[in-house]
mmCIF file of C-alpha atoms in Angstrom:
data_model
loop_
_atom_site.group_PDB
_atom_site.id
_atom_site.type_symbol
_atom_site.label_atom_id
_atom_site.label_comp_id
_atom_site.label_asym_id
_atom_site.label_seq_id
_atom_site.Cartn_x
_atom_site.Cartn_y
_atom_site.Cartn_z
ATOM 1 C CA UNK B 17 -0.068 -0.095 -0.006
ATOM 2 C CA UNK B 18 1.334 3.468 -0.857
ATOM 3 C CA UNK B 19 2.341 6.300 1.279
ATOM 4 C CA UNK B 20 -0.474 8.631 2.055
ATOM 5 C CA UNK B 21 1.463 11.720 1.351
ATOM 6 C CA UNK B 22 1.686 14.381 3.920
ATOM 7 C CA UNK B 23 3.232 17.480 2.023
ATOM 8 C CA UNK B 24 4.747 20.591 3.554
ATOM 9 C CA UNK B 25 5.942 23.426 1.558
ATOM 10 C CA UNK B 26 9.680 24.368 2.038
ATOM 11 C CA UNK B 27 12.411 26.013 0.064
ATOM 12 C CA UNK B 28 10.327 26.394 -3.117
ATOM 13 C CA UNK B 29 8.977 22.841 -3.326
ATOM 14 C CA UNK B 30 6.537 20.394 -1.348
ATOM 15 C CA UNK B 31 8.026 17.366 0.563
ATOM 16 C CA UNK B 32 6.304 14.455 2.121
ATOM 17 C CA UNK B 33 7.009 14.166 5.883
ATOM 18 C CA UNK B 34 6.570 10.411 5.688
ATOM 19 C CA UNK B 35 8.383 9.290 2.658
ATOM 20 C CA UNK B 36 10.285 12.394 1.827
ATOM 21 C CA UNK B 37 8.984 12.610 -1.693
ATOM 22 C CA UNK B 38 9.319 16.025 -3.302
ATOM 23 C CA UNK B 39 6.610 17.629 -5.535
ATOM 24 C CA UNK B 40 6.051 20.785 -7.428
ATOM 25 C CA UNK B 41 2.529 20.060 -8.724
ATOM 26 C CA UNK B 42 -0.153 22.668 -9.053
ATOM 27 C CA UNK B 43 -2.972 20.603 -7.418
ATOM 28 C CA UNK B 44 -1.115 20.459 -4.248
ATOM 29 C CA UNK B 45 -0.549 24.178 -4.225
ATOM 30 C CA UNK B 46 -4.245 24.802 -4.904
ATOM 31 C CA UNK B 47 -5.144 22.519 -2.003
ATOM 32 C CA UNK B 48 -2.711 24.281 0.249
ATOM 33 C CA UNK B 49 -4.164 27.634 -0.942
ATOM 34 C CA UNK B 50 -7.607 26.432 0.066
ATOM 35 C CA UNK B 51 -6.441 25.401 3.387
ATOM 36 C CA UNK B 52 -4.639 28.720 4.157
ATOM 37 C CA UNK B 53 -7.688 30.740 2.876
ATOM 38 C CA UNK B 54 -10.047 28.729 5.011
ATOM 39 C CA UNK B 55 -7.917 29.522 8.119
ATOM 40 C CA UNK B 56 -7.829 33.153 7.275
ATOM 41 C CA UNK B 57 -11.683 33.200 6.828
ATOM 42 C CA UNK B 58 -12.109 31.334 9.993
ATOM 43 C CA UNK B 59 -10.041 33.775 11.977
ATOM 44 C CA UNK B 60 -12.159 36.663 10.687
ATOM 45 C CA UNK B 61 -15.320 35.058 11.793
ATOM 46 C CA UNK B 62 -14.138 34.334 15.165
ATOM 47 C CA UNK B 63 -13.076 38.020 15.488
ATOM 48 C CA UNK B 64 -16.441 39.229 14.157
ATOM 49 C CA UNK B 65 -18.379 36.946 16.518
ATOM 50 C CA UNK B 66 -16.236 38.018 19.416
ATOM 51 C CA UNK B 67 -16.698 41.722 18.629
ATOM 52 C CA UNK B 68 -20.455 41.274 18.261
ATOM 53 C CA UNK B 69 -20.929 39.210 21.472
ATOM 54 C CA UNK B 70 -18.934 41.885 23.375
ATOM 55 C CA UNK B 71 -21.199 44.679 21.831
ATOM 56 C CA UNK B 72 -18.193 46.229 20.163
ATOM 57 C CA UNK B 73 -20.433 46.981 17.265
ATOM 58 C CA UNK B 74 -24.110 46.118 16.360
ATOM 59 C CA UNK B 75 -25.614 45.969 13.054
ATOM 60 C CA UNK B 76 -29.388 46.468 12.810
ATOM 61 C CA UNK B 77 -30.307 45.992 9.137
ATOM 62 C CA UNK B 78 -33.690 47.792 9.369
ATOM 63 C CA UNK B 79 -32.273 50.922 11.005
ATOM 64 C CA UNK B 80 -29.468 50.788 8.401
ATOM 65 C CA UNK B 81 -31.898 50.725 5.423
ATOM 66 C CA UNK B 82 -33.982 53.498 7.035
ATOM 67 C CA UNK B 83 -30.881 55.771 7.593
ATOM 68 C CA UNK B 84 -29.989 55.362 4.050
ATOM 69 C CA UNK B 85 -33.257 56.323 2.801
ATOM 70 C CA UNK B 86 -33.477 59.413 4.823
ATOM 71 C CA UNK B 87 -30.188 60.772 4.049
ATOM 72 C CA UNK B 88 -31.501 63.431 1.621
ATOM 73 C CA UNK B 89 -34.093 64.484 4.017
ATOM 74 C CA UNK B 90 -31.599 65.086 6.816
ATOM 75 C CA UNK B 91 -29.661 67.691 4.743
ATOM 76 C CA UNK B 92 -31.424 70.957 5.000
ATOM 77 C CA UNK B 93 -32.053 73.212 2.178
ATOM 78 C CA UNK B 94 -30.753 76.678 2.629
ATOM 79 C CA UNK B 95 -33.297 78.424 0.585
ATOM 80 C CA UNK B 96 -36.068 76.890 2.689
ATOM 81 C CA UNK B 97 -34.648 77.480 5.939
ATOM 82 C CA UNK B 98 -33.191 81.015 5.463
ATOM 83 C CA UNK B 99 -35.279 83.255 7.576
ATOM 84 C CA UNK B 100 -36.707 86.482 5.969
ATOM 85 C CA UNK B 101 -35.423 89.865 7.089
ATOM 86 C CA UNK B 102 -37.927 91.703 9.272
ATOM 87 C CA UNK B 103 -39.693 94.763 7.480
ATOM 88 C CA UNK B 104 -38.111 97.290 9.779
ATOM 89 C CA UNK B 105 -34.696 95.979 8.510
ATOM 90 C CA UNK B 106 -35.245 95.098 5.004
ATOM 91 C CA UNK B 107 -36.972 98.406 3.911
ATOM 92 C CA UNK B 108 -33.959 100.608 5.223
ATOM 93 C CA UNK B 109 -31.771 98.303 3.532
ATOM 94 C CA UNK B 110 -33.747 98.636 0.185
ATOM 95 C CA UNK B 111 -33.773 102.408 0.609
ATOM 96 C CA UNK B 112 -30.019 102.257 1.012
ATOM 97 C CA UNK B 113 -29.558 100.330 -2.176
ATOM 98 C CA UNK B 114 -31.817 102.630 -4.145
ATOM 99 C CA UNK B 115 -30.023 105.643 -2.901
ATOM 100 C CA UNK B 116 -26.637 104.129 -3.867
ATOM 101 C CA UNK B 117 -27.680 103.244 -7.336
ATOM 102 C CA UNK B 118 -29.051 106.816 -7.820
ATOM 103 C CA UNK B 119 -25.832 108.293 -6.376
ATOM 104 C CA UNK B 120 -23.907 106.084 -8.698
ATOM 105 C CA UNK B 121 -25.954 107.020 -11.868
ATOM 106 C CA UNK B 122 -25.512 110.835 -10.948
ATOM 107 C CA UNK B 123 -21.805 110.321 -10.543
ATOM 108 C CA UNK B 124 -21.514 108.638 -13.978
ATOM 109 C CA UNK B 125 -23.448 111.387 -15.577
ATOM 110 C CA UNK B 126 -21.088 114.058 -14.042
ATOM 111 C CA UNK B 127 -18.000 112.163 -15.319
ATOM 112 C CA UNK B 128 -19.699 112.298 -18.825
ATOM 113 C CA UNK B 129 -20.283 115.816 -18.482
ATOM 114 C CA UNK B 130 -16.733 116.740 -17.234
ATOM 115 C CA UNK B 131 -15.217 114.665 -20.148
ATOM 116 C CA UNK B 132 -17.038 116.409 -22.907
ATOM 117 C CA UNK B 133 -15.435 119.415 -24.500
ATOM 118 C CA UNK B 134 -16.762 122.712 -23.336
ATOM 119 C CA UNK B 135 -18.723 124.596 -25.848
ATOM 120 C CA UNK B 136 -18.897 128.455 -25.627
ATOM 121 C CA UNK B 137 -22.221 130.227 -25.825
ATOM 122 C CA UNK B 138 -23.358 133.032 -27.948
ATOM 123 C CA UNK B 139 -23.323 135.147 -24.755
ATOM 124 C CA UNK B 140 -19.618 134.298 -24.503
ATOM 125 C CA UNK B 141 -19.135 135.716 -28.198
ATOM 126 C CA UNK B 142 -21.100 138.863 -27.634
ATOM 127 C CA UNK B 143 -18.970 139.730 -24.575
ATOM 128 C CA UNK B 144 -15.855 138.834 -26.526
ATOM 129 C CA UNK B 145 -16.919 141.257 -29.225
ATOM 130 C CA UNK B 146 -17.457 143.812 -26.581
ATOM 131 C CA UNK B 147 -13.880 143.406 -25.245
ATOM 132 C CA UNK B 148 -12.509 143.443 -28.774
ATOM 133 C CA UNK B 149 -14.252 146.743 -29.350
ATOM 134 C CA UNK B 150 -12.491 148.187 -26.402
ATOM 135 C CA UNK B 151 -9.314 147.409 -28.023
ATOM 136 C CA UNK B 152 -10.379 148.876 -31.401
ATOM 137 C CA UNK B 153 -11.590 152.130 -29.853
ATOM 138 C CA UNK B 154 -8.289 152.422 -27.901
ATOM 139 C CA UNK B 155 -6.426 152.026 -31.344
ATOM 140 C CA UNK B 156 -8.620 154.524 -33.136
ATOM 141 C CA UNK B 157 -10.838 152.090 -35.118
ATOM 142 C CA UNK B 158 -14.629 151.720 -35.344
ATOM 143 C CA UNK B 159 -16.431 149.252 -33.155
ATOM 144 C CA UNK B 160 -17.898 146.223 -34.907
ATOM 145 C CA UNK B 161 -21.106 144.322 -34.195
ATOM 146 C CA UNK B 162 -21.934 140.633 -33.341
ATOM 147 C CA UNK B 163 -23.090 138.514 -36.058
ATOM 148 C CA UNK B 164 -24.948 135.246 -35.210
ATOM 149 C CA UNK B 165 -24.205 133.676 -38.780
ATOM 150 C CA UNK B 166 -20.412 134.354 -38.152
ATOM 151 C CA UNK B 167 -20.783 132.808 -34.600
ATOM 152 C CA UNK B 168 -22.190 129.497 -36.144
ATOM 153 C CA UNK B 169 -19.371 129.513 -38.742
ATOM 154 C CA UNK B 170 -16.856 130.113 -36.030
ATOM 155 C CA UNK B 171 -18.178 127.401 -33.882
ATOM 156 C CA UNK B 172 -18.130 124.905 -36.699
ATOM 157 C CA UNK B 173 -14.326 125.869 -37.393
ATOM 158 C CA UNK B 174 -13.601 125.301 -33.742
ATOM 159 C CA UNK B 175 -15.252 121.865 -33.630
ATOM 160 C CA UNK B 176 -13.559 120.902 -36.968
ATOM 161 C CA UNK B 177 -10.113 121.749 -35.335
ATOM 162 C CA UNK B 178 -10.980 119.665 -32.429
ATOM 163 C CA UNK B 179 -12.233 116.661 -34.316
ATOM 164 C CA UNK B 180 -9.377 116.484 -36.773
ATOM 165 C CA UNK B 181 -6.759 117.553 -34.158
ATOM 166 C CA UNK B 182 -5.217 120.395 -36.158
ATOM 167 C CA UNK B 183 -4.426 124.071 -35.515
ATOM 168 C CA UNK B 184 -4.489 125.870 -38.857
ATOM 169 C CA UNK B 185 -6.795 128.060 -40.960
ATOM 170 C CA UNK B 186 -7.422 125.221 -43.492
ATOM 171 C CA UNK B 187 -8.213 121.753 -42.724
ATOM 172 C CA UNK B 188 -5.156 119.508 -43.861
ATOM 173 C CA UNK B 189 -7.342 116.654 -44.601
ATOM 174 C CA UNK B 190 -10.579 117.970 -46.090
ATOM 175 C CA UNK B 191 -9.289 121.194 -47.314
ATOM 176 C CA UNK B 192 -12.190 123.170 -45.715
ATOM 177 C CA UNK B 193 -11.623 126.860 -44.616
ATOM 178 C CA UNK B 194 -13.864 129.676 -43.698
ATOM 179 C CA UNK B 195 -13.964 130.908 -47.270
ATOM 180 C CA UNK B 196 -15.321 127.749 -48.841
ATOM 181 C CA UNK B 197 -17.716 127.172 -45.899
ATOM 182 C CA UNK B 198 -19.227 130.698 -45.490
ATOM 183 C CA UNK B 199 -22.143 130.203 -47.903
ATOM 184 C CA UNK B 200 -23.430 127.276 -45.721
ATOM 185 C CA UNK B 201 -24.087 129.829 -42.899
ATOM 186 C CA UNK B 202 -25.951 132.346 -45.072
ATOM 187 C CA UNK B 203 -22.908 134.793 -45.975
ATOM 188 C CA UNK B 204 -23.126 136.350 -49.322
ATOM 189 C CA UNK B 205 -20.425 136.380 -52.017
ATOM 190 C CA UNK B 206 -19.418 139.964 -51.034
ATOM 191 C CA UNK B 207 -19.064 138.964 -47.355
ATOM 192 C CA UNK B 208 -15.543 137.736 -46.431
ATOM 193 C CA UNK B 209 -14.274 136.668 -43.035
ATOM 194 C CA UNK B 210 -10.644 136.656 -41.786
ATOM 195 C CA UNK B 211 -9.911 134.248 -39.121
ATOM 196 C CA UNK B 212 -7.816 134.253 -35.897
ATOM 197 C CA UNK B 213 -7.389 130.852 -34.234
ATOM 198 C CA UNK B 214 -6.247 130.127 -30.542
ATOM 199 C CA UNK B 215 -5.394 126.809 -29.097
ATOM 200 C CA UNK B 216 -5.506 126.273 -25.320
ATOM 201 C CA UNK B 217 -3.291 123.098 -24.830
ATOM 202 C CA UNK B 218 -2.006 121.129 -27.725
ATOM 203 C CA UNK B 219 -3.302 119.776 -30.895
ATOM 204 C CA UNK B 220 -3.566 116.158 -29.694
ATOM 205 C CA UNK B 221 -4.136 117.012 -26.196
ATOM 206 C CA UNK B 222 -6.383 120.121 -25.846
ATOM 207 C CA UNK B 223 -8.033 121.098 -22.777
ATOM 208 C CA UNK B 224 -11.636 120.074 -22.401
ATOM 209 C CA UNK B 225 -12.480 123.564 -21.041
ATOM 210 C CA UNK B 226 -12.109 127.029 -22.664
ATOM 211 C CA UNK B 227 -10.087 129.957 -21.480
ATOM 212 C CA UNK B 228 -11.699 133.340 -20.759
ATOM 213 C CA UNK B 229 -12.336 135.720 -23.747
ATOM 214 C CA UNK B 230 -10.089 138.158 -22.013
ATOM 215 C CA UNK B 231 -7.224 135.940 -22.047
ATOM 216 C CA UNK B 232 -7.895 134.881 -25.681
ATOM 217 C CA UNK B 233 -8.166 138.388 -26.993
ATOM 218 C CA UNK B 234 -5.103 139.580 -24.996
ATOM 219 C CA UNK B 235 -3.151 136.800 -26.513
ATOM 220 C CA UNK B 236 -4.148 137.662 -29.964
ATOM 221 C CA UNK B 237 -3.229 141.438 -29.320
ATOM 222 C CA UNK B 238 0.446 140.276 -28.574
ATOM 223 C CA UNK B 239 0.664 138.470 -31.968
ATOM 224 C CA UNK B 240 1.318 140.896 -34.918
ATOM 225 C CA UNK B 241 -0.906 139.008 -37.570
ATOM 226 C CA UNK B 242 -3.803 138.481 -34.874
ATOM 227 C CA UNK B 243 -3.728 141.971 -33.807
ATOM 228 C CA UNK B 244 -3.868 143.391 -37.369
ATOM 229 C CA UNK B 245 -6.983 141.127 -38.039
ATOM 230 C CA UNK B 246 -8.837 142.209 -34.647
ATOM 231 C CA UNK B 247 -7.933 145.984 -35.624
ATOM 232 C CA UNK B 248 -8.577 145.776 -39.232
ATOM 233 C CA UNK B 249 -10.367 148.983 -40.370
ATOM 234 C CA UNK B 250 -12.328 146.699 -43.076
ATOM 235 C CA UNK B 251 -14.356 144.660 -40.408
ATOM 236 C CA UNK B 252 -17.899 145.732 -39.701
ATOM 237 C CA UNK B 253 -18.964 142.747 -37.695
ATOM 238 C CA UNK B 254 -17.616 139.421 -36.242
ATOM 239 C CA UNK B 255 -17.921 136.684 -33.536
ATOM 240 C CA UNK B 256 -15.843 134.461 -31.438
ATOM 241 C CA UNK B 257 -16.463 130.650 -30.609
ATOM 242 C CA UNK B 258 -14.499 128.113 -28.483
ATOM 243 C CA UNK B 259 -14.896 124.372 -28.350
ATOM 244 C CA UNK B 260 -12.755 122.193 -26.253
ATOM 245 C CA UNK B 261 -9.752 124.665 -26.150
ATOM 246 C CA UNK B 262 -10.029 125.566 -29.548
ATOM 247 C CA UNK B 263 -10.957 129.161 -30.234
ATOM 248 C CA UNK B 264 -11.783 131.160 -33.339
ATOM 249 C CA UNK B 265 -12.490 134.821 -34.206
ATOM 250 C CA UNK B 266 -13.948 135.669 -37.452
ATOM 251 C CA UNK B 267 -13.918 139.253 -38.659
ATOM 252 C CA UNK B 268 -16.581 140.120 -41.223
ATOM 253 C CA UNK B 269 -15.903 142.518 -44.121
ATOM 254 C CA UNK B 270 -17.258 143.333 -47.415
ATOM 255 C CA UNK B 271 -13.863 143.606 -49.212
ATOM 256 C CA UNK B 272 -11.414 141.090 -50.068
ATOM 257 C CA UNK B 273 -9.891 140.542 -46.739
ATOM 258 C CA UNK B 274 -9.932 136.805 -45.924
ATOM 259 C CA UNK B 275 -10.791 135.766 -49.476
ATOM 260 C CA UNK B 276 -9.531 132.158 -50.253
ATOM 261 C CA UNK B 277 -8.189 129.545 -48.261
ATOM 262 C CA UNK B 278 -4.617 129.969 -46.664
ATOM 263 C CA UNK B 279 -2.635 128.305 -44.049
ATOM 264 C CA UNK B 280 -1.293 129.649 -40.692
ATOM 265 C CA UNK B 281 2.201 129.379 -41.853
ATOM 266 C CA UNK B 282 1.295 131.796 -44.862
ATOM 267 C CA UNK B 283 -0.335 134.122 -42.525
ATOM 268 C CA UNK B 284 2.594 134.143 -40.292
ATOM 269 C CA UNK B 285 5.036 134.837 -43.252
ATOM 270 C CA UNK B 286 2.772 137.833 -44.414
ATOM 271 C CA UNK B 287 2.580 139.243 -40.738
ATOM 272 C CA UNK B 288 6.233 138.936 -40.071
ATOM 273 C CA UNK B 289 6.805 141.891 -42.126
ATOM 274 C CA UNK B 290 5.243 144.052 -39.581
ATOM 275 C CA UNK B 291 6.780 142.709 -36.470
ATOM 276 C CA UNK B 292 8.906 145.797 -35.848
ATOM 277 C CA UNK B 293 6.367 148.364 -36.906
ATOM 278 C CA UNK B 294 5.439 151.281 -34.627
ATOM 279 C CA UNK B 295 1.755 152.245 -34.240
ATOM 280 C CA UNK B 296 2.456 155.076 -36.510
ATOM 281 C CA UNK B 297 3.966 152.915 -39.124
ATOM 282 C CA UNK B 298 0.950 150.603 -38.934
ATOM 283 C CA UNK B 299 -1.359 153.831 -39.461
ATOM 284 C CA UNK B 300 0.617 154.658 -42.541
ATOM 285 C CA UNK B 301 0.230 151.025 -43.851
ATOM 286 C CA UNK B 302 -3.483 151.168 -43.215
ATOM 287 C CA UNK B 303 -3.712 154.508 -45.032
ATOM 288 C CA UNK B 304 -2.043 152.909 -48.081
ATOM 289 C CA UNK B 305 -4.777 150.154 -48.049
ATOM 290 C CA UNK B 306 -7.610 152.431 -47.682
ATOM 291 C CA UNK B 307 -6.365 154.693 -50.550
ATOM 292 C CA UNK B 308 -5.808 151.629 -52.571
ATOM 293 C CA UNK B 309 -9.247 150.368 -52.034
ATOM 294 C CA UNK B 310 -10.664 153.727 -53.456
ATOM 295 C CA UNK B 311 -9.157 153.176 -56.771
ATOM 296 C CA UNK B 312 -11.774 151.977 -59.219
ATOM 297 C CA UNK B 313 -11.289 148.327 -60.743
ATOM 298 C CA UNK B 314 -11.252 149.934 -63.981
ATOM 299 C CA UNK B 315 -9.000 152.972 -64.627
ATOM 300 C CA UNK B 316 -9.789 155.594 -67.277
ATOM 301 C CA UNK B 317 -6.269 156.794 -67.840
ATOM 302 C CA UNK B 318 -2.625 155.850 -68.027
ATOM 303 C CA UNK B 319 -1.991 158.280 -65.040
ATOM 304 C CA UNK B 320 -4.667 156.409 -62.810
ATOM 305 C CA UNK B 321 -3.084 153.084 -63.727
ATOM 306 C CA UNK B 322 0.465 154.229 -62.948
ATOM 307 C CA UNK B 323 -0.710 155.660 -59.527
ATOM 308 C CA UNK B 324 -2.572 152.281 -58.841
ATOM 309 C CA UNK B 325 0.586 150.331 -59.473
ATOM 310 C CA UNK B 326 2.655 152.577 -57.537
ATOM 311 C CA UNK B 327 0.351 152.235 -54.392
ATOM 312 C CA UNK B 328 0.313 148.435 -54.961
ATOM 313 C CA UNK B 329 4.032 148.236 -55.007
ATOM 314 C CA UNK B 330 4.252 150.241 -51.700
ATOM 315 C CA UNK B 331 1.862 147.907 -50.025
ATOM 316 C CA UNK B 332 3.664 144.719 -51.370
ATOM 317 C CA UNK B 333 7.088 146.093 -50.404
ATOM 318 C CA UNK B 334 6.179 147.544 -46.956
ATOM 319 C CA UNK B 335 8.398 146.590 -44.158
ATOM 320 C CA UNK B 336 9.473 147.978 -40.736
#
């Protein structure tokens, strides 16, 4: 009768304790694994029974199922349990909110107001002309009147300079100037305007507000060409307008003064001839202009023609 093997595992193989036979078979490993697993399961059961019997923990299946079902109900909803504010508290809070919104709206409106360029009024223009007349009378010139048509043209010119960011008598982009714009404001073909311009700030960064008309006029009086225009004997009316730091004076006359489009540089070159002139010399120059204006456009004799050409040459060559 063969040996009923009793294998034990040692050093990587199985050996029978009775006959010493060695084996590496899978079936024996499987049996040994089952034995080991059985032992582990048994130990676990023993521990569980011991803990349960000593009331270390208890499991009540019914209570466990009920607790699982009631989990959502036990979590409170914030929206359902949030108490409402008392009326004496919520109403003042609402008033505060309304007042805050109103204050913010007013503040935003104020910001828009202060960020918009300031536009001068026609009343400002009338006072400007009154101040210009003081200067004209002091220099022996006739006073001029305010003209609403000229005011509208002057305001359009000031806005045009502000929009296109230039400081000149002719728009360098569109080519517009007072001369080719005047008919849009009701001025006739025999009504011309001569322009002074003033910039408070820089072309690309003008101030949003306008200077006083006294500051503007005094500034023009300190500039030869601008002074000549303010005091021109030809002007009968005029106006002043400012927009966002750009200011314009237009003197209205029934002659050729201001006819055509020209640039500020051309005006400066013309006025530079008179930089060193005394008031008496300027009166002499104006007398030449006035006498020349009296010469008819068509002369009747050679003597009249020579006289006209002589006066013209004196005007063109006048220097101080």
